[in-house]
Every structure is written in C-alpha cells, then in structure tokens.
JSON list of C-alpha atoms in Angstrom, two decimals:
[
{"chain": "A", "resi": 1414, "resn": "UNK", "atom": "CA", "xyz": [99.91, 98.81, 109.94]},
{"chain": "A", "resi": 1415, "resn": "UNK", "atom": "CA", "xyz": [97.72, 95.63, 109.25]},
{"chain": "A", "resi": 1416, "resn": "UNK", "atom": "CA", "xyz": [94.85, 95.17, 107.03]},
{"chain": "A", "resi": 1417, "resn": "UNK", "atom": "CA", "xyz": [91.78, 94.71, 109.29]},
{"chain": "A", "resi": 1418, "resn": "UNK", "atom": "CA", "xyz": [88.81, 92.76, 107.93]},
{"chain": "A", "resi": 1419, "resn": "UNK", "atom": "CA", "xyz": [85.73, 92.75, 110.25]},
{"chain": "A", "resi": 1420, "resn": "UNK", "atom": "CA", "xyz": [82.82, 90.54, 109.12]},
{"chain": "A", "resi": 1421, "resn": "UNK", "atom": "CA", "xyz": [83.85, 91.06, 105.60]},
{"chain": "A", "resi": 1422, "resn": "UNK", "atom": "CA", "xyz": [84.26, 94.79, 105.76]},
{"chain": "A", "resi": 1423, "resn": "UNK", "atom": "CA", "xyz": [87.95, 96.12, 105.21]},
{"chain": "A", "resi": 1424, "resn": "UNK", "atom": "CA", "xyz": [89.27, 99.02, 107.39]},
{"chain": "A", "resi": 1425, "resn": "UNK", "atom": "CA", "xyz": [92.67, 100.95, 106.56]},
{"chain": "A", "resi": 1426, "resn": "UNK", "atom": "CA", "xyz": [93.20, 103.05, 109.69]},
{"chain": "A", "resi": 1427, "resn": "UNK", "atom": "CA", "xyz": [94.00, 100.39, 112.43]},
{"chain": "A", "resi": 1428, "resn": "UNK", "atom": "CA", "xyz": [96.41, 98.83, 114.87]},
{"chain": "A", "resi": 1429, "resn": "UNK", "atom": "CA", "xyz": [96.57, 95.34, 116.05]},
{"chain": "A", "resi": 1430, "resn": "UNK", "atom": "CA", "xyz": [98.13, 94.31, 119.35]},
{"chain": "A", "resi": 1431, "resn": "UNK", "atom": "CA", "xyz": [98.71, 90.86, 120.38]},
{"chain": "A", "resi": 1432, "resn": "UNK", "atom": "CA", "xyz": [99.37, 90.31, 124.11]},
{"chain": "A", "resi": 1433, "resn": "UNK", "atom": "CA", "xyz": [101.19, 87.03, 124.40]},
{"chain": "A", "resi": 1434, "resn": "UNK", "atom": "CA", "xyz": [104.51, 85.60, 126.11]},
{"chain": "A", "resi": 1435, "resn": "UNK", "atom": "CA", "xyz": [105.14, 89.04, 127.65]},
{"chain": "A", "resi": 1436, "resn": "UNK", "atom": "CA", "xyz": [105.26, 91.18, 124.55]},
{"chain": "A", "resi": 1437, "resn": "UNK", "atom": "CA", "xyz": [103.06, 93.03, 122.23]},
{"chain": "A", "resi": 1438, "resn": "UNK", "atom": "CA", "xyz": [105.52, 94.08, 119.57]},
{"chain": "A", "resi": 1439, "resn": "UNK", "atom": "CA", "xyz": [104.47, 91.63, 116.81]},
{"chain": "A", "resi": 1440, "resn": "UNK", "atom": "CA", "xyz": [104.31, 92.54, 113.11]},
{"chain": "A", "resi": 1441, "resn": "UNK", "atom": "CA", "xyz": [100.83, 91.72, 112.05]},
{"chain": "A", "resi": 1442, "resn": "UNK", "atom": "CA", "xyz": [100.25, 91.95, 108.12]},
{"chain": "A", "resi": 1443, "resn": "UNK", "atom": "CA", "xyz": [96.74, 91.15, 108.28]},
{"chain": "A", "resi": 1444, "resn": "UNK", "atom": "CA", "xyz": [93.78, 89.98, 110.46]},
{"chain": "A", "resi": 1445, "resn": "UNK", "atom": "CA", "xyz": [90.21, 88.86, 109.37]},
{"chain": "A", "resi": 1446, "resn": "UNK", "atom": "CA", "xyz": [87.40, 87.78, 111.95]},
{"chain": "A", "resi": 1447, "resn": "UNK", "atom": "CA", "xyz": [83.84, 87.23, 112.14]},
{"chain": "A", "resi": 1448, "resn": "UNK", "atom": "CA", "xyz": [81.05, 85.57, 114.19]},
{"chain": "A", "resi": 1449, "resn": "UNK", "atom": "CA", "xyz": [78.21, 83.30, 113.11]},
{"chain": "A", "resi": 1450, "resn": "UNK", "atom": "CA", "xyz": [75.49, 81.79, 115.06]},
{"chain": "A", "resi": 1451, "resn": "UNK", "atom": "CA", "xyz": [73.23, 79.14, 114.15]},
{"chain": "A", "resi": 1452, "resn": "UNK", "atom": "CA", "xyz": [69.39, 79.99, 113.58]},
{"chain": "A", "resi": 1453, "resn": "UNK", "atom": "CA", "xyz": [66.57, 77.61, 113.27]},
{"chain": "A", "resi": 1454, "resn": "UNK", "atom": "CA", "xyz": [63.03, 78.52, 112.23]},
{"chain": "A", "resi": 1455, "resn": "UNK", "atom": "CA", "xyz": [60.22, 77.33, 114.61]},
{"chain": "A", "resi": 1456, "resn": "UNK", "atom": "CA", "xyz": [56.81, 76.37, 112.82]},
{"chain": "A", "resi": 1457, "resn": "UNK", "atom": "CA", "xyz": [53.26, 76.52, 114.44]},
{"chain": "A", "resi": 1458, "resn": "UNK", "atom": "CA", "xyz": [51.32, 73.43, 114.07]},
{"chain": "A", "resi": 1459, "resn": "UNK", "atom": "CA", "xyz": [49.88, 73.49, 110.31]},
{"chain": "A", "resi": 1460, "resn": "UNK", "atom": "CA", "xyz": [51.77, 76.53, 109.34]},
{"chain": "A", "resi": 1461, "resn": "UNK", "atom": "CA", "xyz": [54.35, 76.69, 106.39]},
{"chain": "A", "resi": 1462, "resn": "UNK", "atom": "CA", "xyz": [55.78, 79.88, 107.68]},
{"chain": "A", "resi": 1463, "resn": "UNK", "atom": "CA", "xyz": [57.98, 80.41, 110.50]},
{"chain": "A", "resi": 1464, "resn": "UNK", "atom": "CA", "xyz": [56.31, 81.82, 113.72]},
{"chain": "A", "resi": 1465, "resn": "UNK", "atom": "CA", "xyz": [59.49, 82.32, 115.60]},
{"chain": "A", "resi": 1466, "resn": "UNK", "atom": "CA", "xyz": [63.12, 81.33, 115.64]},
{"chain": "A", "resi": 1467, "resn": "UNK", "atom": "CA", "xyz": [65.83, 80.12, 117.92]},
{"chain": "A", "resi": 1468, "resn": "UNK", "atom": "CA", "xyz": [69.40, 80.64, 118.08]},
{"chain": "A", "resi": 1469, "resn": "UNK", "atom": "CA", "xyz": [72.06, 78.09, 118.66]},
{"chain": "A", "resi": 1470, "resn": "UNK", "atom": "CA", "xyz": [75.83, 78.02, 118.87]},
{"chain": "A", "resi": 1471, "resn": "UNK", "atom": "CA", "xyz": [78.17, 80.60, 118.04]},
{"chain": "A", "resi": 1472, "resn": "UNK", "atom": "CA", "xyz": [81.17, 79.98, 115.56]},
{"chain": "A", "resi": 1473, "resn": "UNK", "atom": "CA", "xyz": [83.94, 82.43, 115.72]},
{"chain": "A", "resi": 1474, "resn": "UNK", "atom": "CA", "xyz": [86.56, 82.53, 112.89]},
{"chain": "A", "resi": 1475, "resn": "UNK", "atom": "CA", "xyz": [89.95, 84.60, 112.89]},
{"chain": "A", "resi": 1476, "resn": "UNK", "atom": "CA", "xyz": [92.81, 84.72, 110.24]},
{"chain": "A", "resi": 1477, "resn": "UNK", "atom": "CA", "xyz": [95.98, 86.20, 111.54]},
{"chain": "A", "resi": 1478, "resn": "UNK", "atom": "CA", "xyz": [98.94, 87.18, 109.33]},
{"chain": "A", "resi": 1479, "resn": "UNK", "atom": "CA", "xyz": [102.39, 87.61, 110.80]},
{"chain": "A", "resi": 1480, "resn": "UNK", "atom": "CA", "xyz": [105.89, 88.33, 109.22]},
{"chain": "A", "resi": 1481, "resn": "UNK", "atom": "CA", "xyz": [108.69, 85.84, 109.78]},
{"chain": "A", "resi": 1482, "resn": "UNK", "atom": "CA", "xyz": [110.61, 87.96, 112.41]},
{"chain": "A", "resi": 1483, "resn": "UNK", "atom": "CA", "xyz": [107.39, 87.95, 114.65]},
{"chain": "A", "resi": 1484, "resn": "UNK", "atom": "CA", "xyz": [106.84, 84.14, 114.04]},
{"chain": "A", "resi": 1485, "resn": "UNK", "atom": "CA", "xyz": [110.41, 83.44, 114.93]},
{"chain": "A", "resi": 1486, "resn": "UNK", "atom": "CA", "xyz": [110.35, 85.62, 118.01]},
{"chain": "A", "resi": 1487, "resn": "UNK", "atom": "CA", "xyz": [107.06, 83.89, 119.19]},
{"chain": "A", "resi": 1488, "resn": "UNK", "atom": "CA", "xyz": [108.33, 80.21, 118.27]},
{"chain": "A", "resi": 1489, "resn": "UNK", "atom": "CA", "xyz": [111.78, 81.04, 120.32]},
{"chain": "A", "resi": 1490, "resn": "UNK", "atom": "CA", "xyz": [109.79, 82.24, 123.29]},
{"chain": "A", "resi": 1491, "resn": "UNK", "atom": "CA", "xyz": [107.31, 79.28, 123.19]},
{"chain": "A", "resi": 1492, "resn": "UNK", "atom": "CA", "xyz": [110.26, 76.68, 122.94]},
{"chain": "A", "resi": 1493, "resn": "UNK", "atom": "CA", "xyz": [109.43, 76.17, 119.13]},
{"chain": "A", "resi": 1494, "resn": "UNK", "atom": "CA", "xyz": [106.06, 75.09, 119.38]},
{"chain": "A", "resi": 1495, "resn": "UNK", "atom": "CA", "xyz": [103.32, 77.65, 118.66]},
{"chain": "A", "resi": 1496, "resn": "UNK", "atom": "CA", "xyz": [100.76, 75.00, 119.31]},
{"chain": "A", "resi": 1497, "resn": "UNK", "atom": "CA", "xyz": [101.64, 74.75, 123.05]},
{"chain": "A", "resi": 1498, "resn": "UNK", "atom": "CA", "xyz": [100.91, 78.43, 123.60]},
{"chain": "A", "resi": 1499, "resn": "UNK", "atom": "CA", "xyz": [97.83, 79.06, 125.69]},
{"chain": "A", "resi": 1500, "resn": "UNK", "atom": "CA", "xyz": [94.87, 81.15, 124.65]},
{"chain": "A", "resi": 1501, "resn": "UNK", "atom": "CA", "xyz": [95.82, 84.98, 124.45]},
{"chain": "A", "resi": 1502, "resn": "UNK", "atom": "CA", "xyz": [94.12, 88.18, 123.62]},
{"chain": "A", "resi": 1503, "resn": "UNK", "atom": "CA", "xyz": [94.47, 89.97, 120.41]},
{"chain": "A", "resi": 1504, "resn": "UNK", "atom": "CA", "xyz": [93.22, 93.82, 120.53]},
{"chain": "A", "resi": 1505, "resn": "UNK", "atom": "CA", "xyz": [92.14, 95.31, 117.42]},
{"chain": "A", "resi": 1506, "resn": "UNK", "atom": "CA", "xyz": [91.65, 98.94, 117.19]},
{"chain": "A", "resi": 1507, "resn": "UNK", "atom": "CA", "xyz": [90.36, 100.94, 114.23]},
{"chain": "A", "resi": 1508, "resn": "UNK", "atom": "CA", "xyz": [88.39, 103.92, 113.01]},
{"chain": "A", "resi": 1509, "resn": "UNK", "atom": "CA", "xyz": [85.00, 103.13, 111.28]},
{"chain": "A", "resi": 1510, "resn": "UNK", "atom": "CA", "xyz": [83.39, 104.89, 108.48]},
{"chain": "A", "resi": 1511, "resn": "UNK", "atom": "CA", "xyz": [81.71, 107.34, 110.89]},
{"chain": "A", "resi": 1512, "resn": "UNK", "atom": "CA", "xyz": [85.17, 108.09, 112.42]},
{"chain": "A", "resi": 1513, "resn": "UNK", "atom": "CA", "xyz": [84.37, 106.32, 115.60]},
{"chain": "A", "resi": 1514, "resn": "UNK", "atom": "CA", "xyz": [87.15, 104.50, 117.35]},
{"chain": "A", "resi": 1515, "resn": "UNK", "atom": "CA", "xyz": [86.33, 100.76, 117.45]},
{"chain": "A", "resi": 1516, "resn": "UNK", "atom": "CA", "xyz": [88.01, 98.27, 119.85]},
{"chain": "A", "resi": 1517, "resn": "UNK", "atom": "CA", "xyz": [87.61, 94.49, 119.54]},
{"chain": "A", "resi": 1518, "resn": "UNK", "atom": "CA", "xyz": [89.13, 91.78, 121.62]},
{"chain": "A", "resi": 1519, "resn": "UNK", "atom": "CA", "xyz": [89.67, 88.22, 120.21]},
{"chain": "A", "resi": 1520, "resn": "UNK", "atom": "CA", "xyz": [90.65, 85.42, 122.61]},
{"chain": "A", "resi": 1521, "resn": "UNK", "atom": "CA", "xyz": [92.39, 82.65, 120.58]},
{"chain": "A", "resi": 1522, "resn": "UNK", "atom": "CA", "xyz": [95.30, 80.36, 120.17]},
{"chain": "A", "resi": 1523, "resn": "UNK", "atom": "CA", "xyz": [97.42, 78.93, 117.24]},
{"chain": "A", "resi": 1524, "resn": "UNK", "atom": "CA", "xyz": [96.05, 75.82, 115.58]},
{"chain": "A", "resi": 1525, "resn": "UNK", "atom": "CA", "xyz": [98.83, 75.42, 112.92]},
{"chain": "A", "resi": 1526, "resn": "UNK", "atom": "CA", "xyz": [102.42, 76.14, 112.52]},
{"chain": "A", "resi": 1527, "resn": "UNK", "atom": "CA", "xyz": [104.38, 76.76, 109.46]},
{"chain": "A", "resi": 1528, "resn": "UNK", "atom": "CA", "xyz": [106.06, 79.15, 106.68]},
{"chain": "A", "resi": 1529, "resn": "UNK", "atom": "CA", "xyz": [104.74, 80.91, 103.55]},
{"chain": "A", "resi": 1530, "resn": "UNK", "atom": "CA", "xyz": [106.83, 82.86, 101.01]},
{"chain": "A", "resi": 1531, "resn": "UNK", "atom": "CA", "xyz": [104.88, 85.38, 98.91]},
{"chain": "A", "resi": 1532, "resn": "UNK", "atom": "CA", "xyz": [105.45, 86.70, 95.40]},
{"chain": "A", "resi": 1533, "resn": "UNK", "atom": "CA", "xyz": [107.40, 89.59, 96.76]},
{"chain": "A", "resi": 1534, "resn": "UNK", "atom": "CA", "xyz": [109.78, 87.34, 98.65]},
{"chain": "A", "resi": 1535, "resn": "UNK", "atom": "CA", "xyz": [108.25, 88.72, 101.87]},
{"chain": "A", "resi": 1536, "resn": "UNK", "atom": "CA", "xyz": [108.22, 85.51, 104.37]},
{"chain": "A", "resi": 1537, "resn": "UNK", "atom": "CA", "xyz": [104.85, 85.64, 106.35]},
{"chain": "A", "resi": 1538, "resn": "UNK", "atom": "CA", "xyz": [102.09, 83.27, 107.22]},
{"chain": "A", "resi": 1539, "resn": "UNK", "atom": "CA", "xyz": [98.53, 83.62, 107.70]},
{"chain": "A", "resi": 1540, "resn": "UNK", "atom": "CA", "xyz": [97.19, 81.39, 110.61]},
{"chain": "A", "resi": 1541, "resn": "UNK", "atom": "CA", "xyz": [93.72, 80.01, 111.02]},
{"chain": "A", "resi": 1542, "resn": "UNK", "atom": "CA", "xyz": [93.21, 80.67, 114.64]},
{"chain": "A", "resi": 1543, "resn": "UNK", "atom": "CA", "xyz": [91.19, 78.61, 117.09]},
{"chain": "A", "resi": 1544, "resn": "UNK", "atom": "CA", "xyz": [88.98, 81.29, 118.54]},
{"chain": "A", "resi": 1545, "resn": "UNK", "atom": "CA", "xyz": [87.04, 80.91, 121.85]},
{"chain": "A", "resi": 1546, "resn": "UNK", "atom": "CA", "xyz": [85.59, 84.41, 122.09]},
{"chain": "A", "resi": 1547, "resn": "UNK", "atom": "CA", "xyz": [85.18, 87.70, 120.24]},
{"chain": "A", "resi": 1548, "resn": "UNK", "atom": "CA", "xyz": [84.27, 90.84, 122.12]},
{"chain": "A", "resi": 1549, "resn": "UNK", "atom": "CA", "xyz": [83.03, 93.47, 119.66]},
{"chain": "A", "resi": 1550, "resn": "UNK", "atom": "CA", "xyz": [83.19, 97.23, 120.38]},
{"chain": "A", "resi": 1551, "resn": "UNK", "atom": "CA", "xyz": [84.65, 96.98, 123.88]},
{"chain": "A", "resi": 1552, "resn": "UNK", "atom": "CA", "xyz": [84.50, 100.27, 125.71]},
{"chain": "A", "resi": 1553, "resn": "UNK", "atom": "CA", "xyz": [87.90, 100.92, 127.02]}
]
C-alpha cells in the first residue's frame, strides 16, 4: 500500500495503479500530487483594491515512488529507457476523512531515471513526473 499525498494532505487507505506497458502490477511506495493555477488581481481605474481576478495557466506536479523491482521491470519493458515511455495514466483510489471513495487520474511520463538507496537498504526511487493533466474525483 502506498502513501498518498494529495494537495499536501496524506491518506492511509489507498491504492495506486499504473497503466503502462501492458501491466498494472507495480510496487508504488509513495505518490504526491497537486495542481496550482496562476491568479492575477485586476484593478479598476483609480482603485488600490482588486475589483476582479483572472486565472492563468495550470501547473501540475507529481512525485512517484517505486521499488527497484518495479523500476527494473519498467526499464526492461521500455528497452532500458524510462524517458522514452509515452504518457500513461496513474489511477489513485483512496478513502477520504468522510469515508468517501475518491478516484483521481494523473496523466504523466518520466522525466528522469536513476536509483536511490534508503537507510533501510530498501532500493527505491522517487521520480518527479512530467504531468500533462490531473483529473480529480473522477466518477467511475
């Protein structure tokens, strides 16, 4: 079971499935994601208080933690190059504080490749993903 962090809030009861390269059986240790959108205050002539606002571009962020076994399987299926894998979906399902089942879908791709050894000799890696879209609270 992965640690799920959505917009800075952490949830315990969850599942993460990655639909990539014909498999969904990957060991996800952690996933964290959020969306930000630029906002600009608009001022009326002669006013020092905003009279309205406009919204700009969205910025999506996602960090994905995987165990070495999964990283190795993905690399083998991709010919050794994680960076060449086309964007794929990550489906995150968890229960919120009101016991509602939440399903989010993240469309992303790898933008780095490497290894990381932790204090407990558990070989894993957290990847900063390139995210094109996050659909929150998708009804399934």
